[in-house]
PDB file of C-alpha atoms in Angstrom:
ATOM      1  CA  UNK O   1     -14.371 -11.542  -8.278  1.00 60.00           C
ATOM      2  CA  UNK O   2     -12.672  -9.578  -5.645  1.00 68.00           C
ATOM      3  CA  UNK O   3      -9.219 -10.635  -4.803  1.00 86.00           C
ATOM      4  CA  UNK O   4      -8.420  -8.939  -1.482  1.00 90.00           C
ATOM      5  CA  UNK O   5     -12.216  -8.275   0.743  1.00 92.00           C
ATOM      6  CA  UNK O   6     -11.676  -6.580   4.018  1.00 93.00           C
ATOM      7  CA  UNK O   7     -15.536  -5.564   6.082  1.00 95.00           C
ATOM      8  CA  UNK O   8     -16.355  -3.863   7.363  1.00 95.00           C
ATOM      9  CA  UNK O   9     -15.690  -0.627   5.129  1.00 90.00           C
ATOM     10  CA  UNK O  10     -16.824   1.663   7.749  1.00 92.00           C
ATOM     11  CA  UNK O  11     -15.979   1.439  11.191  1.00 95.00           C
ATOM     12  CA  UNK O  12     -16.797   4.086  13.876  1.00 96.00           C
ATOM     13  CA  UNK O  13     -16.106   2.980  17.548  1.00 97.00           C
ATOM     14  CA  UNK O  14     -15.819   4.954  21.032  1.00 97.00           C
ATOM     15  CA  UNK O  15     -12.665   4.683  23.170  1.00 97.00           C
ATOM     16  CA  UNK O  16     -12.053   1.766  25.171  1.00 97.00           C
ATOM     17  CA  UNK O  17     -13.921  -0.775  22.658  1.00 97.00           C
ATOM     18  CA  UNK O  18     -12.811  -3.992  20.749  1.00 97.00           C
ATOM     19  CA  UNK O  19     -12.860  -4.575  17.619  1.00 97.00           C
ATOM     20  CA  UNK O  20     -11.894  -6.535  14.843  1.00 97.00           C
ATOM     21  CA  UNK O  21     -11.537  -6.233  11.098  1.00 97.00           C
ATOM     22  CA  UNK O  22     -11.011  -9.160   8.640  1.00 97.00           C
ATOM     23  CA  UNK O  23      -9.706  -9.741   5.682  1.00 96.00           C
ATOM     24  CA  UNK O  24      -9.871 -12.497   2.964  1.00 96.00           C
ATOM     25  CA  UNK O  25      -8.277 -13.128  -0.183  1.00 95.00           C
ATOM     26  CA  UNK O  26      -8.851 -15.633  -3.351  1.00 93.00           C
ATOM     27  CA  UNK O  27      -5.632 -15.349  -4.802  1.00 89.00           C
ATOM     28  CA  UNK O  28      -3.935 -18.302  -3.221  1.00 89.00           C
ATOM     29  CA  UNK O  29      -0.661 -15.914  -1.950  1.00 86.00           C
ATOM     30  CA  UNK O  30       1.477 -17.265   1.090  1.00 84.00           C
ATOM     31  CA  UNK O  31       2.028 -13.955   2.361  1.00 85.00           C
ATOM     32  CA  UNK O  32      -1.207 -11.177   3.980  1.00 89.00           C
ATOM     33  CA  UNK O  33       0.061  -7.816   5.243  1.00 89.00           C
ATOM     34  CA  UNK O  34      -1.875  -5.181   7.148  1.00 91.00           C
ATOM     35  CA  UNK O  35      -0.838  -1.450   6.899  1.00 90.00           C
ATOM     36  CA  UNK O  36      -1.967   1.865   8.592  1.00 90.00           C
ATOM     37  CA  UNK O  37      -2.948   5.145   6.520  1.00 84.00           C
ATOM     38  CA  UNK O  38      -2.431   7.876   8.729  1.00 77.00           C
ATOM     39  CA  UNK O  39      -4.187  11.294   7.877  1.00 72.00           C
ATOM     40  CA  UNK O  40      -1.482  12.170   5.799  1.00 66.00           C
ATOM     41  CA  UNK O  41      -1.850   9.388   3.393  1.00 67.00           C
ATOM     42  CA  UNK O  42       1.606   7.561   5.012  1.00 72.00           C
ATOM     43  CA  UNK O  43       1.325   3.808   4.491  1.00 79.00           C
ATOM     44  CA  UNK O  44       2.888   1.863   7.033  1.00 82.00           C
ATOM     45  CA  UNK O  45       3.157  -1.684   7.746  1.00 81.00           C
ATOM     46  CA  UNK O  46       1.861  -3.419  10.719  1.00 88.00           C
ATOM     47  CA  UNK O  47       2.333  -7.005  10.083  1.00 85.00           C
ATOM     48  CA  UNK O  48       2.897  -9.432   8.157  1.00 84.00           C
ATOM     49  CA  UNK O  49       1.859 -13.414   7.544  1.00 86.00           C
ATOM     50  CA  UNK O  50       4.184 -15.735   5.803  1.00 83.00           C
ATOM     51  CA  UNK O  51       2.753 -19.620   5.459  1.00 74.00           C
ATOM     52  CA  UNK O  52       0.512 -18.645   9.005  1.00 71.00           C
ATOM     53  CA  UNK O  53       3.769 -17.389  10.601  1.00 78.00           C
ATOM     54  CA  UNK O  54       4.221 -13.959  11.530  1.00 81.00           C
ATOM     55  CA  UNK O  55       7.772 -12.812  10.149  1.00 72.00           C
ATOM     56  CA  UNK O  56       7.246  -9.258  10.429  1.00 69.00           C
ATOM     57  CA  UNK O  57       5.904  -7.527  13.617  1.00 69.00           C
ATOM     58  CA  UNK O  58       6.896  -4.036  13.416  1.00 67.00           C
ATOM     59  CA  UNK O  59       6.738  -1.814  16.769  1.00 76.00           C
ATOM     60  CA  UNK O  60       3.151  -1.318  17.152  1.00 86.00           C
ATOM     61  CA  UNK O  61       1.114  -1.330  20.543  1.00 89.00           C
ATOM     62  CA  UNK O  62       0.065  -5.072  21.595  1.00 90.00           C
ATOM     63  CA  UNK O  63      -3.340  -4.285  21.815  1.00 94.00           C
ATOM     64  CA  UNK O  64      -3.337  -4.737  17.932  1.00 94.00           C
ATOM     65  CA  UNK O  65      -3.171  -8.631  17.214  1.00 92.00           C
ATOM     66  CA  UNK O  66      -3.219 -10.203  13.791  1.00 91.00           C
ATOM     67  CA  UNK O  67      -4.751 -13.694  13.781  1.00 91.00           C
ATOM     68  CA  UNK O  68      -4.383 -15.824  10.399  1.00 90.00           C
ATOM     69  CA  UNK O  69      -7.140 -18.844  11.257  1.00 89.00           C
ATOM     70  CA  UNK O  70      -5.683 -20.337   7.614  1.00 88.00           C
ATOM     71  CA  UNK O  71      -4.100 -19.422   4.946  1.00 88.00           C
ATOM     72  CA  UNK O  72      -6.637 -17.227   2.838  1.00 92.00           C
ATOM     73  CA  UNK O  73      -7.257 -15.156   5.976  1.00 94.00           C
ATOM     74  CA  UNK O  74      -5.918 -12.491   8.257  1.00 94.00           C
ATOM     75  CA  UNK O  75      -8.145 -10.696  10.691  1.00 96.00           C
ATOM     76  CA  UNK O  76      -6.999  -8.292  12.852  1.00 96.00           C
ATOM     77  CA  UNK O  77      -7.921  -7.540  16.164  1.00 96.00           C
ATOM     78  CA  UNK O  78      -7.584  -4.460  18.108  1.00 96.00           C
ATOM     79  CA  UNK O  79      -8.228  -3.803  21.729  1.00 97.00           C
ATOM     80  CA  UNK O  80      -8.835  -0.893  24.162  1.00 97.00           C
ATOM     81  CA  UNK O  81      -9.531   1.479  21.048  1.00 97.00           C
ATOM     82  CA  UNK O  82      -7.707   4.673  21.012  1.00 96.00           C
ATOM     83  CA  UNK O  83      -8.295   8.208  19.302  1.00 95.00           C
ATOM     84  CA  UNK O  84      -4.792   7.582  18.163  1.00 93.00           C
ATOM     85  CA  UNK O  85      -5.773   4.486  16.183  1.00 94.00           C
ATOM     86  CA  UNK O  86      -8.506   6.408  14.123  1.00 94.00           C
ATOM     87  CA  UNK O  87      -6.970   5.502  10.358  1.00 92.00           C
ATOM     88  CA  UNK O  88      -7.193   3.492   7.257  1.00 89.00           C
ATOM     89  CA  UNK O  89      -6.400   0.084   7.687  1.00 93.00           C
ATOM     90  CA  UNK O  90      -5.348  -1.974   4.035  1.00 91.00           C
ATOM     91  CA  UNK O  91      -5.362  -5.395   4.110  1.00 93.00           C
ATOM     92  CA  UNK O  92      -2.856  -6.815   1.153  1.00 89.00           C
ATOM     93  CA  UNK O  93      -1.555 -10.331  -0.134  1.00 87.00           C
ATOM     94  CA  UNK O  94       1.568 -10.947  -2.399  1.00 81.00           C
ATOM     95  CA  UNK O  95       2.795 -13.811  -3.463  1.00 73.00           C
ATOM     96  CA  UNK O  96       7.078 -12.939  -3.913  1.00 60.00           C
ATOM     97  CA  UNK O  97       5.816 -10.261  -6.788  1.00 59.00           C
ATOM     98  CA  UNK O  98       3.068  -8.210  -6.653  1.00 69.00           C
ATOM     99  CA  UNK O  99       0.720  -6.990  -4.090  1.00 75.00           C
ATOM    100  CA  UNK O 100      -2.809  -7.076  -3.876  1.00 82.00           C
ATOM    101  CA  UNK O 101      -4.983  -4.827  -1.991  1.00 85.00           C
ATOM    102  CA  UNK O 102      -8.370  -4.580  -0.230  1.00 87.00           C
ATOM    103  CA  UNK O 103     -10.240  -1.646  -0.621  1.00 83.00           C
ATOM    104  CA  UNK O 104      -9.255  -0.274   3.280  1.00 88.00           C
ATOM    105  CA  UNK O 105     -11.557   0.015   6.508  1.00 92.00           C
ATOM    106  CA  UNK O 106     -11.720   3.635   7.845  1.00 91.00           C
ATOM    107  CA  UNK O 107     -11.660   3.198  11.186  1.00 94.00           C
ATOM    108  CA  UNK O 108     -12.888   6.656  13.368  1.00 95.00           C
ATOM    109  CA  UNK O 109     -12.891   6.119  17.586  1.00 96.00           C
ATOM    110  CA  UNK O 110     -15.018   8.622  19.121  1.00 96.00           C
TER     111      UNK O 110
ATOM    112  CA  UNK H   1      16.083   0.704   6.839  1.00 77.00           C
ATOM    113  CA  UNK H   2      14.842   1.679   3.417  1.00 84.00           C
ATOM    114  CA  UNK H   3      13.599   4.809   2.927  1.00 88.00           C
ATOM    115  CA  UNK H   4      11.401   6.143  -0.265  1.00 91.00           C
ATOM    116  CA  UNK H   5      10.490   9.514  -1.211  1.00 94.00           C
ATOM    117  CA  UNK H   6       8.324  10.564  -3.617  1.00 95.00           C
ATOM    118  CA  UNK H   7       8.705  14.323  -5.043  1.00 94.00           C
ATOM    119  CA  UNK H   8       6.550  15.940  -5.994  1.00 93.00           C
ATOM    120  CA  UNK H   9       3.935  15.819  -2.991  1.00 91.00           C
ATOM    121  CA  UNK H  10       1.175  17.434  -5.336  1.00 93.00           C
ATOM    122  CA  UNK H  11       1.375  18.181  -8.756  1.00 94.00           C
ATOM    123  CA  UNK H  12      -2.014  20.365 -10.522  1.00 96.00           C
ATOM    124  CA  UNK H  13      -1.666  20.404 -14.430  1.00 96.00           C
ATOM    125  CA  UNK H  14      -3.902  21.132 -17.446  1.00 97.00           C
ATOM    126  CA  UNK H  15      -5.063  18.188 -19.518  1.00 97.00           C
ATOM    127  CA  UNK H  16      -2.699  16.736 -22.094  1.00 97.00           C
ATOM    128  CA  UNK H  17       0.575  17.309 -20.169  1.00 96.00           C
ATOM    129  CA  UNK H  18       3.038  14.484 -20.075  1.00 97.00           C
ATOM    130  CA  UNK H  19       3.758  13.640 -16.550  1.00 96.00           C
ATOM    131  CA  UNK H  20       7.075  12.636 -14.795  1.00 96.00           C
ATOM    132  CA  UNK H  21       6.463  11.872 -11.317  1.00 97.00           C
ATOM    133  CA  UNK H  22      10.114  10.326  -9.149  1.00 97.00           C
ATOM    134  CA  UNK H  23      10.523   7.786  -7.026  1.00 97.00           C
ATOM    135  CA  UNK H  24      13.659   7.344  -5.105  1.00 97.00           C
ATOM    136  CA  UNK H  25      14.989   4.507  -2.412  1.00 95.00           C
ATOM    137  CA  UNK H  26      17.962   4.298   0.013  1.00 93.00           C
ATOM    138  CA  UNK H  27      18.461   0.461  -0.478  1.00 89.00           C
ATOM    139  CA  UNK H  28      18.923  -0.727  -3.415  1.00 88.00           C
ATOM    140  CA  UNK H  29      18.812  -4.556  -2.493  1.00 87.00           C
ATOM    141  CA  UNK H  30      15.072  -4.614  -3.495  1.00 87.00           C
ATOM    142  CA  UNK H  31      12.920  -7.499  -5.176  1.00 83.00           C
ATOM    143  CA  UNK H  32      10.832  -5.275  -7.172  1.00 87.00           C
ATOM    144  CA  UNK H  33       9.639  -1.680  -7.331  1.00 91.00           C
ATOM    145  CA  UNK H  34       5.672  -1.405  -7.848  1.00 90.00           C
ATOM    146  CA  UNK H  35       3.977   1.898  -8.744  1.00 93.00           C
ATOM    147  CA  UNK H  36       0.075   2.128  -6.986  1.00 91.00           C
ATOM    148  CA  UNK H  37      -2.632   4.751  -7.549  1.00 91.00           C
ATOM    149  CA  UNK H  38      -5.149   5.587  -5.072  1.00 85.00           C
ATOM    150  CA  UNK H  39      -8.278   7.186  -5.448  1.00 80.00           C
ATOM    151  CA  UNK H  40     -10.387   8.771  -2.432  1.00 71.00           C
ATOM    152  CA  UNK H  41     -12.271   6.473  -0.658  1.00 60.00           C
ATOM    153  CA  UNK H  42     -10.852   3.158  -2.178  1.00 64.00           C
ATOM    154  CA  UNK H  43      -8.225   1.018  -2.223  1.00 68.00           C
ATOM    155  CA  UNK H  44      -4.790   0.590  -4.117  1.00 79.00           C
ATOM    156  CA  UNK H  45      -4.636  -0.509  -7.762  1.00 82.00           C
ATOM    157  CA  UNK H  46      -1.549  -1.926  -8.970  1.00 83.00           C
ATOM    158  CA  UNK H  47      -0.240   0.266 -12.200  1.00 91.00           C
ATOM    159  CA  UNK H  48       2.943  -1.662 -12.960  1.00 91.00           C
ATOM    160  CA  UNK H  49       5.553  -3.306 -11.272  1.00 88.00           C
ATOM    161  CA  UNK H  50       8.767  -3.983 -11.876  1.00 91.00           C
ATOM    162  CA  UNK H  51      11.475  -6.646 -10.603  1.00 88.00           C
ATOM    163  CA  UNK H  52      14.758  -5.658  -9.774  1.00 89.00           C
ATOM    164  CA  UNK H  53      16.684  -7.596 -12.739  1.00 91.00           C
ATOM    165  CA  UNK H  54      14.292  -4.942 -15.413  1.00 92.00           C
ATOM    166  CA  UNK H  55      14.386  -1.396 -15.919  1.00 94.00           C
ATOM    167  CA  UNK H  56      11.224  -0.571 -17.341  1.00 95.00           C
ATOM    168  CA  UNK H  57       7.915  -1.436 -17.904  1.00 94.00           C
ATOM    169  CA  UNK H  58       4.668   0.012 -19.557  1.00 96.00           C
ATOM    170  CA  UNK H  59       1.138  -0.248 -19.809  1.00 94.00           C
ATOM    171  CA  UNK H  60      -0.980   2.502 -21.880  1.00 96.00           C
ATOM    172  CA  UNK H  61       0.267   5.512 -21.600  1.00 97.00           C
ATOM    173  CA  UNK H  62       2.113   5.169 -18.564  1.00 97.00           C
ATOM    174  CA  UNK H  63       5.864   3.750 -18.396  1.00 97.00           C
ATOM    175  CA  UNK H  64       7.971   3.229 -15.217  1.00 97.00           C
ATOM    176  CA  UNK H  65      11.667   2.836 -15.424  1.00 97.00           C
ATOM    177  CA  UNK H  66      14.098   1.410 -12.420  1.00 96.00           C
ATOM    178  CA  UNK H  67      17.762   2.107 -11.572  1.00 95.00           C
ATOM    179  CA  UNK H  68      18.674   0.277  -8.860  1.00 93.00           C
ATOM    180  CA  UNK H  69      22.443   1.640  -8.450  1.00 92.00           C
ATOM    181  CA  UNK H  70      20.933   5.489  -8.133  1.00 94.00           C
ATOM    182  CA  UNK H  71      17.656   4.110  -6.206  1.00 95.00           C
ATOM    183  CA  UNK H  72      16.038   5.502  -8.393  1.00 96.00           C
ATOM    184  CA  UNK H  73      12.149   4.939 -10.281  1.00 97.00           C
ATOM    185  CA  UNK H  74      10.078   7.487 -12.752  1.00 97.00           C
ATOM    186  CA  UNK H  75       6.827   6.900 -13.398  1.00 97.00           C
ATOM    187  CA  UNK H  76       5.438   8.636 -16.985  1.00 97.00           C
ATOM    188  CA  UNK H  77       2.188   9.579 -17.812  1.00 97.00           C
ATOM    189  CA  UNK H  78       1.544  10.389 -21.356  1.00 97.00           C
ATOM    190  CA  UNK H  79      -1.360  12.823 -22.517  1.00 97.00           C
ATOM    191  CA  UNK H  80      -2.869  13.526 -19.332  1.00 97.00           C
ATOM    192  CA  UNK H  81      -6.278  13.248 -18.315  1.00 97.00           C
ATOM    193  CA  UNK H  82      -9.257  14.355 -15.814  1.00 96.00           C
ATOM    194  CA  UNK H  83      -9.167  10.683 -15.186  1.00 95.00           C
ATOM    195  CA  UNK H  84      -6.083  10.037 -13.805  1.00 96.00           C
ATOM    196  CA  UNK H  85      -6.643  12.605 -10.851  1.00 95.00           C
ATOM    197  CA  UNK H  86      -5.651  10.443  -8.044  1.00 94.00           C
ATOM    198  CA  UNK H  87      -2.650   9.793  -5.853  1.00 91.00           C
ATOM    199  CA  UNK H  88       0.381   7.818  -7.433  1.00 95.00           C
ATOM    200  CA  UNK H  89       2.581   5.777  -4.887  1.00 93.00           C
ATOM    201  CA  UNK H  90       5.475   4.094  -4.634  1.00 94.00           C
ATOM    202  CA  UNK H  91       6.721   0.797  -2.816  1.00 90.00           C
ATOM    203  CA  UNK H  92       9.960  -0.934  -2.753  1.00 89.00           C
ATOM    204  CA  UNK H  93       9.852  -4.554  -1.671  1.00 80.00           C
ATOM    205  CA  UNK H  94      12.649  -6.374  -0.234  1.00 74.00           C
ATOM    206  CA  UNK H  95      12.936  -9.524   1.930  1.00 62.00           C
ATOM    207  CA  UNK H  96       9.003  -9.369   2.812  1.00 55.00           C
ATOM    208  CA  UNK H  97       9.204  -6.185   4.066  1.00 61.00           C
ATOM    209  CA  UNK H  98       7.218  -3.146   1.229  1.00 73.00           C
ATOM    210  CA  UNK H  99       8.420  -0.144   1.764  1.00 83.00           C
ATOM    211  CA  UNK H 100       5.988   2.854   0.576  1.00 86.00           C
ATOM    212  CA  UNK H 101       6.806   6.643  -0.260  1.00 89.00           C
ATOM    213  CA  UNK H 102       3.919   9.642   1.011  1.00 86.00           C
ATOM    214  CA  UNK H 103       2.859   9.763  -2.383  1.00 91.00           C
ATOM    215  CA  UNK H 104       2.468  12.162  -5.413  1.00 94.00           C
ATOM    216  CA  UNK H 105      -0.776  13.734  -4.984  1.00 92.00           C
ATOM    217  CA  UNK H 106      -2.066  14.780  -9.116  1.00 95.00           C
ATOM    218  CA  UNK H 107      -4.755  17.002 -10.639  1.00 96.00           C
ATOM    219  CA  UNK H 108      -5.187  16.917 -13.825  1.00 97.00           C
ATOM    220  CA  UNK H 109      -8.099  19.844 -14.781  1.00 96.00           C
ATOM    221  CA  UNK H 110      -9.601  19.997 -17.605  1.00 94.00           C
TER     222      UNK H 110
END
């Protein structure tokens, strides 16, 4: 059974698009995180969901939007694609100890 | 803000070497310290993870040990192997917000 699922795995996009990517997990934590891997394998966090509240929001452009429709799920959305935003994208859930991954969407804008 | 670094960036070694690869933080008011591997193409894997109140913990032949007053994490791999080719990373976590190094990029040849 997979813990964390994020689809799609593969996601390649031109500029200007929408898209989303979601993520589910099984595990029954309160909190879901997204991060970015930039090309040089840098993990850093986007946001976070505590108990469908956002409690962490760090400075990235609005045209990203997580959206947590319950408490097993947090999808996130991103708007006006940019090259800039071509990445990795790990979706992860924790529940006060350890954190659980997904398996990461590589996201390419053309 | 917590900052991690994780030295070395890349380490290439023969089979059967034991491995220290380091791990250090700038805050030490952390919940727990957790040690991931990544392999190309997936996700992360939890190797071990450690709460702030312990200062070691093992599984197989690796062991990580914590000290929180230096900031301060090892992680050692016994008896290396083809197999564990992959890159090793480190997060700190404290008050919902996981902080990870760049990584520790290892080859272990045979």
């Amino acid at each position: 059974d997979t813990a964390v699922s994020q689809t799609p795995k593969y996601l390649v996009t031109q500029m200007g698009n929408d898209k989303s990517i979601k993520c589910e997990q099984n595990l029954g934590h309160d909190t879901m995180y997204w991060y970015k891997q930039d090309s040089k394998k840098f993990l850093k966090i986007m946001f976070s969901y505590n108990n469908k509240e956002l409690i962490i929001n760090e400075t990235v452009p609005n045209r990203f939007s997580p959206k947590s429709p319950d408490k097993a799920h947090l999808n996130l959305h991103i708007n006006s694609l940019e090259l800039g935003d071509s990445a990795v994208y790990f979706c992860a859930s924790s529940h006060s100890t350890e954190a659980f991954f997904g398996q990461g969407t590589r996201l390419t804008v053309v | 803000k917590q900052e991690v670094t994780q030295i070395p960036a890349a380490l290439s070694v023969p089979e059967g070497e034991n491995l220290v690869l380091n791990c250090s933080f700038t805050d030490s008011a952390i919940y727990n310290l957790q040690w991931f591997r990544q392999d190309p193409g997936k996700g992360l894997t939890s190797l071990l993870l450690i709460q702030s109140s312990q200062r070691e913990q093992t599984s197989g032949r690796l062991n990580a040990s914590l000290d929180k007053s230096s900031g301060r994490s090892t992680l050692y791999i016994a008896a290396s192997q083809p197999g564990d080719s992959a890159t090793y990373l480190c997060a700190v976590e404290g008050s919902y917000i996981p902080t990870f190094g760049r990584g520790t990029s290892l080859i272990v040849h045979p």
